[in-house]
Amino acid sequence: MNVLLMNCSPVRDGATAEIIHTVHSFLGMTHDVRSICIDDYDIKFCKGCRSCHKTARCVQDDDVIKVMAEFAWADTIVCVSPSYWADVPGQFKAFIDRCTPWCNTHEPHAVIGGAGSHNDGKTGYAIALRTGPNMKECKRIIESIEHFYGHLEIQPGGSLGLCSVEYKEAVEARKDEIRDFCRKILNAGK
């Protein structure tokens, strides 16, 4: 199984990255795992021109296609997102907006990986984290990610919400919870 871990935070070495590292270490023992960070890519904002509704291609030239190549490689995608004002960070939201060419709400639409079925049987997981104690924000982030998966016809496989995680040092106390979630991902792949 090929697993793509996507750090949806613009912070490359914070709590979100520490969660990615924990998941990578666990799943990497038995699967081919790649990790990417949204901030490593040049992603322009959607212009709202709707050209992609007719052509299944964006008029802009940036790194969205590179990220989608990673999605094409993966059988399983795990998006890990912190809460920025009770939702996903703007950089990740800009990426979601730019995925309209692959969206199933219009024809034609681009296909992840080129030929075959739209999603090629892909499964997506979501991990949300926030600094405060209220799970409501984590649920909102998870809903945003799963909504995104749905329009790409990626089957949501499960989610994990982690409250009271502000700095990467706080992840240490949550590693057993993260590993348990990874076990669910492994068991689903069997």
Tab-separated table of C-alpha atoms in Angstrom:
chain	number	residue	atom	x	y	z
A	1	MET	CA	0.000	0.000	0.000
A	2	ASN	CA	1.269	3.481	-0.918
A	3	VAL	CA	0.453	6.056	1.746
A	4	LEU	CA	0.622	9.812	1.246
A	5	LEU	CA	0.816	11.966	4.375
A	6	MET	CA	-0.062	15.598	3.757
A	7	ASN	CA	0.941	18.265	6.257
A	8	CYS	CA	-1.819	20.818	5.667
A	9	SER	CA	-0.070	23.387	7.861
A	10	PRO	CA	2.298	26.063	6.563
A	11	VAL	CA	4.542	25.225	9.547
A	12	ARG	CA	7.041	22.558	8.476
A	13	ASP	CA	8.320	21.629	11.942
A	14	GLY	CA	5.467	22.182	14.403
A	15	ALA	CA	2.895	19.919	16.033
A	16	THR	CA	1.323	18.925	12.709
A	17	ALA	CA	4.727	17.862	11.370
A	18	GLU	CA	5.363	15.881	14.555
A	19	ILE	CA	2.092	13.992	14.041
A	20	ILE	CA	3.103	13.333	10.417
A	21	HIS	CA	6.465	12.005	11.665
A	22	THR	CA	4.715	9.684	14.149
A	23	VAL	CA	2.342	8.332	11.492
A	24	HIS	CA	5.198	7.980	8.985
A	25	SER	CA	7.327	6.019	11.478
A	26	PHE	CA	4.469	3.636	12.259
A	27	LEU	CA	3.047	3.056	8.769
A	28	GLY	CA	6.484	3.125	7.160
A	29	MET	CA	7.395	-0.150	8.869
A	30	THR	CA	5.134	-2.051	6.458
A	31	HIS	CA	4.154	0.355	3.667
A	32	ASP	CA	5.675	2.778	1.194
A	33	VAL	CA	5.026	6.196	2.759
A	34	ARG	CA	5.649	9.694	1.421
A	35	SER	CA	5.216	12.920	3.360
A	36	ILE	CA	4.585	16.321	1.821
A	37	CYS	CA	3.938	19.767	3.272
A	38	ILE	CA	1.494	22.171	1.633
A	39	ASP	CA	3.958	25.018	2.177
A	40	ASP	CA	6.546	23.339	-0.077
A	41	TYR	CA	4.363	24.039	-3.106
A	42	ASP	CA	3.504	27.181	-5.045
A	43	ILE	CA	-0.284	27.152	-5.177
A	44	LYS	CA	-2.113	30.176	-6.512
A	45	PHE	CA	-5.634	31.144	-5.482
A	46	CYS	CA	-8.555	30.031	-7.651
A	47	LYS	CA	-9.647	32.838	-9.975
A	48	GLY	CA	-13.230	31.597	-10.144
A	49	CYS	CA	-13.191	31.707	-13.953
A	50	ARG	CA	-14.749	28.234	-14.266
A	51	SER	CA	-12.674	27.378	-17.331
A	52	CYS	CA	-11.875	24.056	-15.671
A	53	HIS	CA	-15.589	23.167	-15.759
A	54	LYS	CA	-15.280	22.942	-19.540
A	55	THR	CA	-11.676	21.783	-19.973
A	56	ALA	CA	-10.864	19.845	-16.754
A	57	ARG	CA	-7.714	21.990	-16.582
A	58	CYS	CA	-6.840	25.137	-14.693
A	59	VAL	CA	-5.688	28.205	-16.630
A	60	GLN	CA	-2.942	28.757	-14.032
A	61	ASP	CA	0.458	27.107	-14.051
A	62	ASP	CA	1.704	26.208	-10.583
A	63	ASP	CA	2.375	23.200	-8.348
A	64	VAL	CA	-1.170	21.853	-7.932
A	65	ILE	CA	-0.436	19.250	-10.594
A	66	LYS	CA	2.618	18.109	-8.581
A	67	VAL	CA	0.493	17.548	-5.495
A	68	MET	CA	-2.097	15.689	-7.565
A	69	ALA	CA	0.692	13.462	-8.901
A	70	GLU	CA	1.355	12.487	-5.276
A	71	PHE	CA	-2.371	11.776	-4.836
A	72	ALA	CA	-2.232	9.611	-7.975
A	73	TRP	CA	0.658	7.599	-6.513
A	74	ALA	CA	-1.134	6.942	-3.232
A	75	ASP	CA	-3.641	4.252	-2.363
A	76	THR	CA	-4.256	5.910	0.996
A	77	ILE	CA	-4.106	9.622	1.785
A	78	VAL	CA	-3.868	11.044	5.298
A	79	CYS	CA	-4.394	14.798	5.586
A	80	VAL	CA	-3.250	16.242	8.909
A	81	SER	CA	-4.530	19.735	9.583
A	82	PRO	CA	-4.362	22.180	12.459
A	83	SER	CA	-7.169	24.583	13.240
A	84	TYR	CA	-6.774	28.088	11.853
A	85	TRP	CA	-9.787	30.015	13.104
A	86	ALA	CA	-11.861	26.833	13.378
A	87	ASP	CA	-11.089	25.452	9.915
A	88	VAL	CA	-8.222	24.311	7.696
A	89	PRO	CA	-5.293	26.705	7.044
A	90	GLY	CA	-5.638	29.067	4.078
A	91	GLN	CA	-2.824	27.397	2.129
A	92	PHE	CA	-4.648	24.065	2.256
A	93	LYS	CA	-7.989	25.720	1.434
A	94	ALA	CA	-6.382	27.347	-1.627
A	95	PHE	CA	-5.238	23.868	-2.716
A	96	ILE	CA	-8.737	22.442	-2.216
A	97	ASP	CA	-10.208	25.273	-4.307
A	98	ARG	CA	-7.724	24.544	-7.081
A	99	CYS	CA	-8.727	20.860	-7.210
A	100	THR	CA	-11.938	21.752	-9.038
A	101	PRO	CA	-10.619	20.153	-12.288
A	102	TRP	CA	-10.691	16.776	-10.474
A	103	CYS	CA	-14.047	17.453	-8.816
A	104	ASN	CA	-16.949	15.134	-9.606
A	105	THR	CA	-19.546	17.920	-9.747
A	106	HIS	CA	-19.054	18.654	-13.434
A	107	GLU	CA	-18.082	16.905	-16.671
A	108	PRO	CA	-15.504	16.658	-17.942
A	109	HIS	CA	-13.328	16.261	-14.897
A	110	ALA	CA	-9.697	15.289	-14.641
A	111	VAL	CA	-8.916	11.861	-13.255
A	112	ILE	CA	-6.439	11.308	-10.463
A	113	GLY	CA	-3.719	9.255	-12.067
A	114	GLY	CA	-5.017	9.631	-15.611
A	115	ALA	CA	-7.014	6.620	-16.793
A	116	GLY	CA	-9.335	4.262	-15.002
A	117	SER	CA	-11.902	5.029	-12.371
A	118	HIS	CA	-11.929	8.516	-10.931
A	119	ASN	CA	-10.501	7.571	-7.552
A	120	ASP	CA	-8.840	4.251	-8.339
A	121	GLY	CA	-10.157	2.904	-5.003
A	122	LYS	CA	-8.375	5.473	-2.863
A	123	THR	CA	-9.146	5.887	0.826
A	124	GLY	CA	-8.642	9.102	2.740
A	125	TYR	CA	-8.148	9.719	6.443
A	126	ALA	CA	-8.178	12.972	8.393
A	127	ILE	CA	-6.338	14.010	11.529
A	128	ALA	CA	-7.257	17.374	13.027
A	129	LEU	CA	-5.534	19.158	15.878
A	130	ARG	CA	-6.231	22.297	17.802
A	131	THR	CA	-4.821	24.135	20.787
A	132	GLY	CA	-8.037	24.350	22.803
A	133	PRO	CA	-10.022	21.626	24.598
A	134	ASN	CA	-13.213	21.697	22.485
A	135	MET	CA	-13.573	18.882	19.938
A	136	LYS	CA	-16.077	20.926	17.875
A	137	GLU	CA	-13.273	22.626	15.889
A	138	CYS	CA	-11.598	19.305	15.139
A	139	LYS	CA	-14.898	17.959	13.830
A	140	ARG	CA	-15.260	20.971	11.543
A	141	ILE	CA	-11.768	20.441	10.107
A	142	ILE	CA	-12.483	16.748	9.595
A	143	GLU	CA	-15.736	17.631	7.814
A	144	SER	CA	-13.843	20.011	5.490
A	145	ILE	CA	-11.300	17.322	4.616
A	146	GLU	CA	-13.919	14.611	4.144
A	147	HIS	CA	-16.014	16.958	1.978
A	148	PHE	CA	-12.912	17.500	-0.178
A	149	TYR	CA	-12.339	13.740	-0.382
A	150	GLY	CA	-15.964	13.206	-1.374
A	151	HIS	CA	-15.701	15.492	-4.392
A	152	LEU	CA	-12.584	13.623	-5.498
A	153	GLU	CA	-14.411	10.324	-4.918
A	154	ILE	CA	-11.842	9.314	-2.320
A	155	GLN	CA	-13.591	7.120	0.233
A	156	PRO	CA	-13.275	8.564	3.762
A	157	GLY	CA	-11.833	5.860	5.996
A	158	GLY	CA	-11.802	7.469	9.418
A	159	SER	CA	-10.638	10.402	11.434
A	160	LEU	CA	-8.887	11.439	14.605
A	161	GLY	CA	-9.340	14.694	16.511
A	162	LEU	CA	-6.625	15.848	18.905
A	163	CYS	CA	-7.436	18.723	21.245
A	164	SER	CA	-5.021	20.638	23.485
A	165	VAL	CA	-2.083	20.264	21.088
A	166	GLU	CA	-0.342	23.574	20.500
A	167	TYR	CA	3.340	22.737	20.269
A	168	LYS	CA	5.089	19.645	18.965
A	169	GLU	CA	6.146	18.698	22.504
A	170	ALA	CA	2.447	18.057	23.276
A	171	VAL	CA	2.340	15.306	20.640
A	172	GLU	CA	4.518	12.993	22.753
A	173	ALA	CA	1.676	12.404	25.220
A	174	ARG	CA	-0.686	11.572	22.327
A	175	LYS	CA	1.513	9.090	20.438
A	176	ASP	CA	-0.347	6.000	21.670
A	177	GLU	CA	-3.614	7.515	20.425
A	178	ILE	CA	-1.995	8.285	17.060
A	179	ARG	CA	-0.547	4.773	16.785
A	180	ASP	CA	-3.974	3.271	17.568
A	181	PHE	CA	-5.385	5.325	14.699
A	182	CYS	CA	-2.583	4.044	12.446
A	183	ARG	CA	-3.539	0.475	13.349
A	184	LYS	CA	-7.054	1.197	12.072
A	185	ILE	CA	-5.552	2.388	8.786
A	186	LEU	CA	-3.462	-0.795	8.535
A	187	ASN	CA	-6.422	-3.053	9.349
A	188	ALA	CA	-8.594	-1.319	6.748
A	189	GLY	CA	-5.964	-2.032	4.092
A	190	LYS	CA	-6.159	-5.797	4.623
